[in-house]
Short mmCIF file of C-alpha atoms in Angstrom, two decimals:
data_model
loop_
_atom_site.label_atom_id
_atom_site.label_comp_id
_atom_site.label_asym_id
_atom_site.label_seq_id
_atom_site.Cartn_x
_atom_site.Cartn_y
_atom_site.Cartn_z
CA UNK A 104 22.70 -10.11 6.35
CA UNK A 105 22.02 -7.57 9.51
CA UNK A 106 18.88 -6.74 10.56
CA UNK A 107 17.99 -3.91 12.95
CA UNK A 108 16.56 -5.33 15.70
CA UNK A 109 13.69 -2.60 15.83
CA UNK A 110 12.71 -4.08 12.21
CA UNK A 111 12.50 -7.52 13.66
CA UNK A 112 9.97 -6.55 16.17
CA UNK A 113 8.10 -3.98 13.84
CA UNK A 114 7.89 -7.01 11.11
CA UNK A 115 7.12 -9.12 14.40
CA UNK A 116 4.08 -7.38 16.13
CA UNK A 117 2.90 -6.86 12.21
CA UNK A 118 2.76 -10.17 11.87
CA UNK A 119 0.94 -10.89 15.13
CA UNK A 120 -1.66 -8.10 14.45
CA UNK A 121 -2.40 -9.08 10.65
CA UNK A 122 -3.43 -13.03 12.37
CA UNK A 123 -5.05 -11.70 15.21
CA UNK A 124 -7.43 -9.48 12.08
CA UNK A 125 -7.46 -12.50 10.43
CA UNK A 126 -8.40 -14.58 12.92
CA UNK A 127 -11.55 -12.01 14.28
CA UNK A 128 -12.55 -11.98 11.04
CA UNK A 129 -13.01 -15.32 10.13
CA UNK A 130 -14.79 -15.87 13.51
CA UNK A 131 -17.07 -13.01 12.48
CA UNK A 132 -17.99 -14.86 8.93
CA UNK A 133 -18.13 -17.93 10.58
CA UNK A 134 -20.56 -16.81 13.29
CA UNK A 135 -22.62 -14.62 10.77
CA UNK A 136 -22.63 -17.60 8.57
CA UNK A 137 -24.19 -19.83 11.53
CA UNK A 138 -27.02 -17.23 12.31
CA UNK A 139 -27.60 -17.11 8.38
CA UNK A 140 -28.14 -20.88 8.01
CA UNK A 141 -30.50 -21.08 11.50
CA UNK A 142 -32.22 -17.85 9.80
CA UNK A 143 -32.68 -19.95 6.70
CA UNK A 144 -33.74 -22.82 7.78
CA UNK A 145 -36.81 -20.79 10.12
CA UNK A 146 -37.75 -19.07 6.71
CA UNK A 147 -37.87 -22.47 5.07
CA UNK A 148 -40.19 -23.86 7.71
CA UNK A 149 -41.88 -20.30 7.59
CA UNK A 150 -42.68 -21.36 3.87
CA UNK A 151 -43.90 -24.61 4.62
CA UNK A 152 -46.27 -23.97 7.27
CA UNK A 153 -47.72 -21.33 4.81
CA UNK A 154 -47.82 -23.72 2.39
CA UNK A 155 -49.71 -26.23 4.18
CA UNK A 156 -52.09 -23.39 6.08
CA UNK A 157 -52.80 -22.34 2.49
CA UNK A 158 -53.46 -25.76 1.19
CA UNK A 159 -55.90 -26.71 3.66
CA UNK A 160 -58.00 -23.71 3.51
CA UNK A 161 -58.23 -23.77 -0.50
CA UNK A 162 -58.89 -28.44 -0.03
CA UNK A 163 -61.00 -28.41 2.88
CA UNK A 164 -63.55 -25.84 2.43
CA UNK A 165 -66.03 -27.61 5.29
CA UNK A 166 -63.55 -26.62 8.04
CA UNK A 167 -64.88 -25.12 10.91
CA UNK A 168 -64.68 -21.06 10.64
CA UNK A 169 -63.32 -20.45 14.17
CA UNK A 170 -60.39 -23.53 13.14
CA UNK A 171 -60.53 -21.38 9.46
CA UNK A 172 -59.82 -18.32 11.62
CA UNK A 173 -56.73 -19.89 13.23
CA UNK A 174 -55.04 -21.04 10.02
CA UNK A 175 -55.95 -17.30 8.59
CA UNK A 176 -54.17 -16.16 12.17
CA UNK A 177 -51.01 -18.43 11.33
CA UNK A 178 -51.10 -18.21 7.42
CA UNK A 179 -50.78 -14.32 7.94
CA UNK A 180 -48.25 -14.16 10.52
CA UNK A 181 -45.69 -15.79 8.57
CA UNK A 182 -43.94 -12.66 6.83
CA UNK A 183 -42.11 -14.39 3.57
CA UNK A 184 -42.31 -13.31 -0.14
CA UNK A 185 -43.27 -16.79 -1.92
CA UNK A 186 -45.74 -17.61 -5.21
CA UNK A 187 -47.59 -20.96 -4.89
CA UNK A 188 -47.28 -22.55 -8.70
CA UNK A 189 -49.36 -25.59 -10.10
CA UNK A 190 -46.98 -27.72 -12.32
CA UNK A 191 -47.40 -25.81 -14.90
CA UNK A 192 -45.59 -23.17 -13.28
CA UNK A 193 -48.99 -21.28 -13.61
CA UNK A 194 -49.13 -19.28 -10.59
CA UNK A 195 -51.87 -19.77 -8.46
CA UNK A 196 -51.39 -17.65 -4.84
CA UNK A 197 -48.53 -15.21 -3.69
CA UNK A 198 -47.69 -13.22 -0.69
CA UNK A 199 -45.38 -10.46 0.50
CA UNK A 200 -44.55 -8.81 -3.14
CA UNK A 201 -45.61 -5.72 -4.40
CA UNK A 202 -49.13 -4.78 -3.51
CA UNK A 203 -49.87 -2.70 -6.40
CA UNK A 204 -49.33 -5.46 -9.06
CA UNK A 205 -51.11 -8.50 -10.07
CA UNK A 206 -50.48 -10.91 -12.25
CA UNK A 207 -54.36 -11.34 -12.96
CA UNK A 208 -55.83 -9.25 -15.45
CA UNK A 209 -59.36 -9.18 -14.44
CA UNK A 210 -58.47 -8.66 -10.75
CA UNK A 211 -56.85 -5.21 -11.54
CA UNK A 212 -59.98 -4.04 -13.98
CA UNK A 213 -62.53 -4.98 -11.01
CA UNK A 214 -60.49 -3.92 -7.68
CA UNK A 215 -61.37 -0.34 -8.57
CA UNK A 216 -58.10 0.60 -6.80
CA UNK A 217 -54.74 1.35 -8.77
CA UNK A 218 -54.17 -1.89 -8.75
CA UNK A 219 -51.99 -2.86 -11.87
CA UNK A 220 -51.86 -6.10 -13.52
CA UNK A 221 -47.72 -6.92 -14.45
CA UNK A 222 -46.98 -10.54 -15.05
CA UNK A 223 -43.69 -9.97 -15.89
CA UNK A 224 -42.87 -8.61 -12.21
CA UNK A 225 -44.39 -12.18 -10.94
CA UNK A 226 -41.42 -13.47 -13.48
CA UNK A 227 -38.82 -11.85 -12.57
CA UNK A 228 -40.02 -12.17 -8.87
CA UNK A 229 -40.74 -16.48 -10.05
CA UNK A 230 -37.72 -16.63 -11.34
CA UNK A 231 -35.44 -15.29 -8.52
CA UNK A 232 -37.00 -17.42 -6.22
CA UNK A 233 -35.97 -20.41 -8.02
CA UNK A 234 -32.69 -19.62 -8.20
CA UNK A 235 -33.02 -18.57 -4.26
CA UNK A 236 -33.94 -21.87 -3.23
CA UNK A 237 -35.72 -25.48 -4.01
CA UNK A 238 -39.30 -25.38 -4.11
CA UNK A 239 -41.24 -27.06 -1.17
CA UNK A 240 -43.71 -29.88 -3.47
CA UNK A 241 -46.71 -30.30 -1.67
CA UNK A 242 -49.53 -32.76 -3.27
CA UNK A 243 -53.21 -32.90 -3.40
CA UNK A 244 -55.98 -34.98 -3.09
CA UNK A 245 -56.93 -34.65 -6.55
CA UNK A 246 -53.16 -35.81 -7.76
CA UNK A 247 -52.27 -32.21 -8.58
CA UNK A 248 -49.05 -31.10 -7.31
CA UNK A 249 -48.31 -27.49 -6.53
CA UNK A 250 -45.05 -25.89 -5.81
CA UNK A 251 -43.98 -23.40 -3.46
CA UNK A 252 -41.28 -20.66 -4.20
CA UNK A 253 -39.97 -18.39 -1.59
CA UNK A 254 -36.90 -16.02 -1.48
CA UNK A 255 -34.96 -14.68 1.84
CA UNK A 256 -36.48 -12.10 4.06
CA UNK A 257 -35.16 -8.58 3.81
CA UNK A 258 -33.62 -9.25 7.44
CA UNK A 259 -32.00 -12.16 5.73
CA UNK A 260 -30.73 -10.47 2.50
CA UNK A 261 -28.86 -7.92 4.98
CA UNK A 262 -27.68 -9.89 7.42
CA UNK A 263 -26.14 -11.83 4.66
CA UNK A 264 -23.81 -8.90 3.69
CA UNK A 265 -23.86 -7.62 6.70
CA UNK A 266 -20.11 -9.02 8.17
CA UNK A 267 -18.53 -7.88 5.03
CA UNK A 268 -19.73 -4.55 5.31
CA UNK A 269 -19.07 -4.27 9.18
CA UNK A 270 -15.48 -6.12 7.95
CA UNK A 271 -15.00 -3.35 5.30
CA UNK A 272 -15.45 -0.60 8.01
CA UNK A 273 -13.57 -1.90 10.47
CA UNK A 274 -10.63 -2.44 7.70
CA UNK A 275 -10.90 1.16 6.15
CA UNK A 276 -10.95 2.09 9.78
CA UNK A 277 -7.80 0.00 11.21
CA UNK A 278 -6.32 1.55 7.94
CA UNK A 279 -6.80 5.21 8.63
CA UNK A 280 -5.71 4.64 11.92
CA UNK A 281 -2.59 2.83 11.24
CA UNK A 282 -1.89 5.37 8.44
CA UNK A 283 -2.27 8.28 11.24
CA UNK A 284 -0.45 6.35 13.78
CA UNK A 285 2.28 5.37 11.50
CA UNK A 286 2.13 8.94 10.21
CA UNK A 287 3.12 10.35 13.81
CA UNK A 288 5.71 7.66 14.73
CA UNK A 289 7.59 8.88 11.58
CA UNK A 290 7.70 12.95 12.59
CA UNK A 291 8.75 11.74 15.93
CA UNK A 292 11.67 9.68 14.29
CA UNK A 293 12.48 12.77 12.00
CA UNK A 294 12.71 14.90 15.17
CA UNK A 295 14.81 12.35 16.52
CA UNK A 296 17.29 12.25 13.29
CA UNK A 297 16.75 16.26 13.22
CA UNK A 298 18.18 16.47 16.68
CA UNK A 299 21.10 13.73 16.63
CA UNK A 300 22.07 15.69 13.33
CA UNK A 301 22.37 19.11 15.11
CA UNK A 302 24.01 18.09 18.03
CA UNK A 303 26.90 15.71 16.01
CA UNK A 304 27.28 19.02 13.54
CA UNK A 305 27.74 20.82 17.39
CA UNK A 306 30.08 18.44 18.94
CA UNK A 307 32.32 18.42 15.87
CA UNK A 308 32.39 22.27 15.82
CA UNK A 309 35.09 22.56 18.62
CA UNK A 310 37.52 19.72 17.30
CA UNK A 311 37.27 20.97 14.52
CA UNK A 312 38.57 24.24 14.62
CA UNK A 313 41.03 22.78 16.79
CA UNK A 314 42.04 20.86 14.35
CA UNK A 315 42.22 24.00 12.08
CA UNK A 316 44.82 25.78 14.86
CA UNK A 317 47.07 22.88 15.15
CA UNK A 318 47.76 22.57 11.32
CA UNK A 319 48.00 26.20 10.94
CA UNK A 320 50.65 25.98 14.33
CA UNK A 321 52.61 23.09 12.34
CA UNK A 322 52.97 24.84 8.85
CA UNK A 323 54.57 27.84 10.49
CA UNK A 324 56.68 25.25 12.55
CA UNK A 325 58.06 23.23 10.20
CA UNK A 326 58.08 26.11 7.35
CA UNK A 327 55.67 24.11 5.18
CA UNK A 328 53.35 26.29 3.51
CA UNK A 329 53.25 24.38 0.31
CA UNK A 330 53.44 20.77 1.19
CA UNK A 331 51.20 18.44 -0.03
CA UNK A 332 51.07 16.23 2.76
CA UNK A 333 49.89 19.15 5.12
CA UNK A 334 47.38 20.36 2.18
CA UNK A 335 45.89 17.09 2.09
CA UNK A 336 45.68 17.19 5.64
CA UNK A 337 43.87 20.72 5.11
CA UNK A 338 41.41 19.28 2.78
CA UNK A 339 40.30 16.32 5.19
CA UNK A 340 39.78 19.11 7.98
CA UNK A 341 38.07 21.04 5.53
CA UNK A 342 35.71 17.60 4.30
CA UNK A 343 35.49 17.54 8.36
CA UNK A 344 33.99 20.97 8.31
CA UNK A 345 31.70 19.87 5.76
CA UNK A 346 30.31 17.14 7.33
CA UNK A 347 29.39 19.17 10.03
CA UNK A 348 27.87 21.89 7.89
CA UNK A 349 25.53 18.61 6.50
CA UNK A 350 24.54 17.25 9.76
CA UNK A 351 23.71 20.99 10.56
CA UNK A 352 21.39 21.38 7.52
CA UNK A 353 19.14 18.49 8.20
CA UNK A 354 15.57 19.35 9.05
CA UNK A 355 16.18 22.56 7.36
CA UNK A 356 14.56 24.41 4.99
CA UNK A 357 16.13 23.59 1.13
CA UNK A 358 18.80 26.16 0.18
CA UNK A 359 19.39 25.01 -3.61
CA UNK A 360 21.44 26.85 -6.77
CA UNK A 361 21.88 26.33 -9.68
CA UNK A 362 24.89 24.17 -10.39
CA UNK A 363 26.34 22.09 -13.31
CA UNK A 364 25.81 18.39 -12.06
CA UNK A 365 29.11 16.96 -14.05
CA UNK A 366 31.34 19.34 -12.64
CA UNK A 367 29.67 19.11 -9.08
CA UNK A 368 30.32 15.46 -9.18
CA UNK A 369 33.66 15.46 -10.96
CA UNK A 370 35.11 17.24 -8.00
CA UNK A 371 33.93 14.66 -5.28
CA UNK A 372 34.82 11.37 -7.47
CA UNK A 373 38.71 13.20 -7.81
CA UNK A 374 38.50 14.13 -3.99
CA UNK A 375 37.51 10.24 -3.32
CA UNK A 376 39.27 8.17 -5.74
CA UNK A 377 42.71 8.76 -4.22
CA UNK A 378 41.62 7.56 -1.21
CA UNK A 379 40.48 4.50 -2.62
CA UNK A 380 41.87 1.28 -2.86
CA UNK A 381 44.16 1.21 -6.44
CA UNK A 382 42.41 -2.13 -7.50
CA UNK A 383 39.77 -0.05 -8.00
CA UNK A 384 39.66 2.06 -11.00
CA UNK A 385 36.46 5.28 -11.59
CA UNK A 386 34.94 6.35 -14.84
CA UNK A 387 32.72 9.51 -14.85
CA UNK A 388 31.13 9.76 -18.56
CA UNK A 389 27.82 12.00 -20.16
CA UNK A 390 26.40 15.05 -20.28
CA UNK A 391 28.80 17.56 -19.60
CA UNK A 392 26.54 20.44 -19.37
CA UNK A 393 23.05 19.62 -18.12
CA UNK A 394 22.71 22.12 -14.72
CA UNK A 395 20.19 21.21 -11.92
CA UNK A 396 19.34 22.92 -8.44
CA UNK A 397 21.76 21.65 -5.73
CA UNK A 398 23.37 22.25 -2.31
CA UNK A 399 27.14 21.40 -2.92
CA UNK A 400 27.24 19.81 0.28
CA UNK A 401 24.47 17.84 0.41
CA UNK A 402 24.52 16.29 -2.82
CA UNK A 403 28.24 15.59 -1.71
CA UNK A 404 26.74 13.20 0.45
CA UNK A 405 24.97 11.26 -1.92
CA UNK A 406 27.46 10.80 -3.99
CA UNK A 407 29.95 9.62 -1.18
CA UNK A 408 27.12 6.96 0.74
CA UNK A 409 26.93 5.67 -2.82
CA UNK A 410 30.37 5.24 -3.97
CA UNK A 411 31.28 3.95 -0.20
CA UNK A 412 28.54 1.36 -0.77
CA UNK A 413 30.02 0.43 -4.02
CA UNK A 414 33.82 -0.19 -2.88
CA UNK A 415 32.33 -2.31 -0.23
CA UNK A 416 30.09 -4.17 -2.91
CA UNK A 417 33.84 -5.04 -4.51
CA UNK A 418 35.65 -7.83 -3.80
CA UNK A 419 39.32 -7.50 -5.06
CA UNK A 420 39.54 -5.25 -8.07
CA UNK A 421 36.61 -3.77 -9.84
CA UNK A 422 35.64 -0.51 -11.38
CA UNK A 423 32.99 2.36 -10.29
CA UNK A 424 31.32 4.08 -13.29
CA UNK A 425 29.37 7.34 -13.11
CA UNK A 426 27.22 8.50 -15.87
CA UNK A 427 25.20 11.51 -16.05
CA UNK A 428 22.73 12.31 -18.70
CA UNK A 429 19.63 14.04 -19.29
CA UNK A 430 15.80 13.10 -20.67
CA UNK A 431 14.97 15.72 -22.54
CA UNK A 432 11.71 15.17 -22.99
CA UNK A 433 10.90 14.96 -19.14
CA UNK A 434 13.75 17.67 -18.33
CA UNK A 435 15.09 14.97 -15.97
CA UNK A 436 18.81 14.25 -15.49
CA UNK A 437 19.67 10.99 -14.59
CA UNK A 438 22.71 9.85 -12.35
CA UNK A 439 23.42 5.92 -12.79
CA UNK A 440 25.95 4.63 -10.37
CA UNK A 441 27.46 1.38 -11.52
CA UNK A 442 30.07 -0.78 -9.69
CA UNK A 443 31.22 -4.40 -9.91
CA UNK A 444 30.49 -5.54 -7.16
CA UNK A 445 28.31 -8.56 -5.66
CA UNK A 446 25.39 -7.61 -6.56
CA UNK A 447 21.78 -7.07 -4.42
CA UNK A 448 19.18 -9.42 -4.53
CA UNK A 449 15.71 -8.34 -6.52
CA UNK A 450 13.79 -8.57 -3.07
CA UNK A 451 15.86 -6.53 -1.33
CA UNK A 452 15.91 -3.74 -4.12
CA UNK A 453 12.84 -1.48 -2.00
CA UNK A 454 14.02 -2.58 1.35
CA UNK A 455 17.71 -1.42 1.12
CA UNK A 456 16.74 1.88 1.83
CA UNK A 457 15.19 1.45 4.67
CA UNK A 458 16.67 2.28 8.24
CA UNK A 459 18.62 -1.01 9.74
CA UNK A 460 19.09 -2.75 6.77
CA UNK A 461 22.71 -3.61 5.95
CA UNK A 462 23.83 -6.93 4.41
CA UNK A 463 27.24 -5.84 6.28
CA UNK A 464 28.40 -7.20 9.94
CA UNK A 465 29.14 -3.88 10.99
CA UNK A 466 27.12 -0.50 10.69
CA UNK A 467 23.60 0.22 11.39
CA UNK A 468 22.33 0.67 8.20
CA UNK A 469 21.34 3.93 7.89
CA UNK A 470 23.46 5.23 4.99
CA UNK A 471 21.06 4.16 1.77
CA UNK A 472 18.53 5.63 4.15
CA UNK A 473 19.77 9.18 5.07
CA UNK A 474 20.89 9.03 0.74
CA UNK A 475 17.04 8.88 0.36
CA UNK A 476 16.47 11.72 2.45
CA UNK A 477 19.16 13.78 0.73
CA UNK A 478 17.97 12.46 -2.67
CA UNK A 479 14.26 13.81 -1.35
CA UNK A 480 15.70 17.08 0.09
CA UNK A 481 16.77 17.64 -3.56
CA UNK A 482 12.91 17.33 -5.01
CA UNK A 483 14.66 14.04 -6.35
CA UNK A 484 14.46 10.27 -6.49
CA UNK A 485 16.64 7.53 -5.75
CA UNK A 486 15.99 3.70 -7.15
CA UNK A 487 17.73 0.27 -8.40
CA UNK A 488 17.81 0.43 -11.72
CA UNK A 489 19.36 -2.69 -11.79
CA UNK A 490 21.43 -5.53 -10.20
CA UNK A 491 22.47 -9.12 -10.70
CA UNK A 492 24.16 -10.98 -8.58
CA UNK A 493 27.82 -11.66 -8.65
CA UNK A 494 27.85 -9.16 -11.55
CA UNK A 495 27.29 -5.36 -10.11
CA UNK A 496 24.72 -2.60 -9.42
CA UNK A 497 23.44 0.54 -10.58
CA UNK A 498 21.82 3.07 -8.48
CA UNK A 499 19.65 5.81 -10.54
CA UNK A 500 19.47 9.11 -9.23
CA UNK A 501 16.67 11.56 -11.17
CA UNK A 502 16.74 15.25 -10.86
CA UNK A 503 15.01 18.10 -12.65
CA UNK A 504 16.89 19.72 -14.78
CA UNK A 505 17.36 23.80 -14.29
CA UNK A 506 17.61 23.84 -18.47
CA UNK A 507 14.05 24.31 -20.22
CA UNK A 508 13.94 23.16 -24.02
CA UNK A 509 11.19 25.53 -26.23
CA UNK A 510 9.46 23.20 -28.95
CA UNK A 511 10.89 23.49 -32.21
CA UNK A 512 8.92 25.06 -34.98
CA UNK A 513 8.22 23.97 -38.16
#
């Protein structure tokens, strides 16, 4: 199996760039993780020293006031939602929650102030604290035990999700950027095909019509007017005019008409066959009738990239089969391809149709590619529909139909 080397590189540097991603982003989470578990850790100490500060202003009530003042000075810069519990989970102090709430009755009916007594927001606040972290125990002289409940700082909480936010940018970022980038490499290869196209279809103008002066020059010659070697001859100039005409059209604007597929196909399998091996035999079956828009030419094409690919999928003898039908209910037509042959492997069904691929020693892969093109050029699609290997392959070609079916009535 051939691979372009452009591919290699493309699939290389991809490769590179998704573990250099990978890599700043795990340094990223690793680093934010470290701050997070310093940050914790402070909080946790924040929670004690309240705590204690708390503790020995509420058991020592003979302490002097200026030392009071100090542990008031500490106690209050210590910014950290917590609840102070006995253990009977009867809360006893709190700080840092909502200042309009209390979970003392008689404190909201004296304040005076809109003060509102809520116990079950000191609950719900209780209960998300003990599922933030383990309470710090701290005992008193009188054998009571209290317990002290504290949850993250908002500057905690954020810079928690923080990296995955800034990770989620950064990703929908490199995304839209690769998307654009990716989006401009691609118009600059289609002006590249666009202009190799035009300038084959103008190289083979002149040796062509050549071509078309010499056979003319050796039927009056030799008196042959009628013979079938020279009108062969005439048709392969003429296929050679074609081509040209093809190369010519790419880039252009669509110039479809209505044609009737079988017949359009019909002509090209007859005009190929006979200048195929005789080991290998052709079947076109189906609809008959079903008409879709087309450029002769053009779909030409397709049809010969994809009964060239399946001679060279055959081994020996073998036999092509073409069958056209239609879905009525989707006014599709569908064009299966079938050969014989060696079959593709299922990983390889997306990626045969894309430039430099060829499982061949020679060639450069572009046929299944510029079929694609032509298949698009045609409003159409082009897909495995299936393939086994050692067994065969069939291509499906869709097209809308140019026939419209009117519901029946009842």
């Amino acid at each position: 199996m051939k691979q372009h080397p452009y591919r290699y590189n493309k699939q290389q540097w991809k490769f590179f760039l998704f573990l250099f991603a990978a890599m700043i982003a795990a340094a990223s989470l690793l680093y934010s993780n470290h701050l997070v578990k310093s940050l914790s850790k402070s909080e946790r100490t924040k929670a004690q020293v309240w705590a204690m500060s708390t503790k020995s202003v509420v058991t020592m009530p003979d302490l002097d006031d200026e030392f009071i003042s100090l542990i008031f000075a500490v106690r209050d810069s210590l910014s950290l939602p917590a609840i102070i519990t006995d253990q009977n989970e009867k809360i006893i102090l709190w700080r840092d929650l909502d200042s309009s709430k209390t979970n003392i009755e008689k404190a909201a009916l004296d304040s005076g102030s809109n003060l509102q007594y809520d116990p079950i927001y000191f609950e719900k606040e209780l209960h998300t604290m003990k599922k933030a972290h383990p309470p710090i125990q701290l005992d008193l002289d009188t054998g009571e035990k209290w317990f002290v409940y504290y949850k993250d700082s908002e500057a905690l909480q954020q810079l928690r999700i923080f990296p995955y936010i800034q990770l989620s940018l950064i990703g929908i970022f490199l995304i839209i950027a690769y998307t654009v980038f990716n989006s401009i490499r691609n118009s600059e290869q289609n002006l590249v095909w666009v202009g190799m196209a035009k300038e084959a279809a103008h190289q083979l103008g002149t040796p062509i019509s050549s071509l078309m002066g010499w056979l003319e020059l050796a039927r009056v010659t030799y008196e042959s007017q009628d013979d079938s070697l020279f009108n062969e001859m005439e048709r392969d100039v003429q296929r050679l005019e074609i081509v040209a005409d093809r190369f010519s059209k790419i880039g252009s604007t669509p110039s479809l008409s209505n044609h009737v597929v079988y017949a359009v196909v019909e002509d090209y399998v007859n005009y190929f066959k006979i200048r195929t091996s005789k080991r290998i035999t052709f079947e076109l079956t189906g609809d008959q009738h079903v008409e879709a828009k087309l450029n002769v030419q053009v779909f030409d094409w397709i049809i010969e990239n994809l009964l060239k690919n399946a001679v060279n999928a055959i081994e020996g003898e073998g036999k092509i089969g073409v069958n056209i039908s239609e879905n009525i209910a989707k006014e599709e037509i569908f064009i299966d391809i079938s050969d014989t042959g060696k079959g593709i492997p299922r990983s390889n069904w997306e990626t045969i149709f894309q430039p430099g691929f060829t499982t061949r020693k020679r060639g450069w892969g572009l046929g299944l590619s510029l079929t694609k093109r032509m298949v698009y050029y045609h409003r159409g699609q082009i897909f495995v529909k299936e393939s086994e290997i050692g067994k065969g392959t069939t291509f499906r070609i869709i097209l809308k139909s140019n026939l419209r079916y009117e519901p029946t009535q009842i």
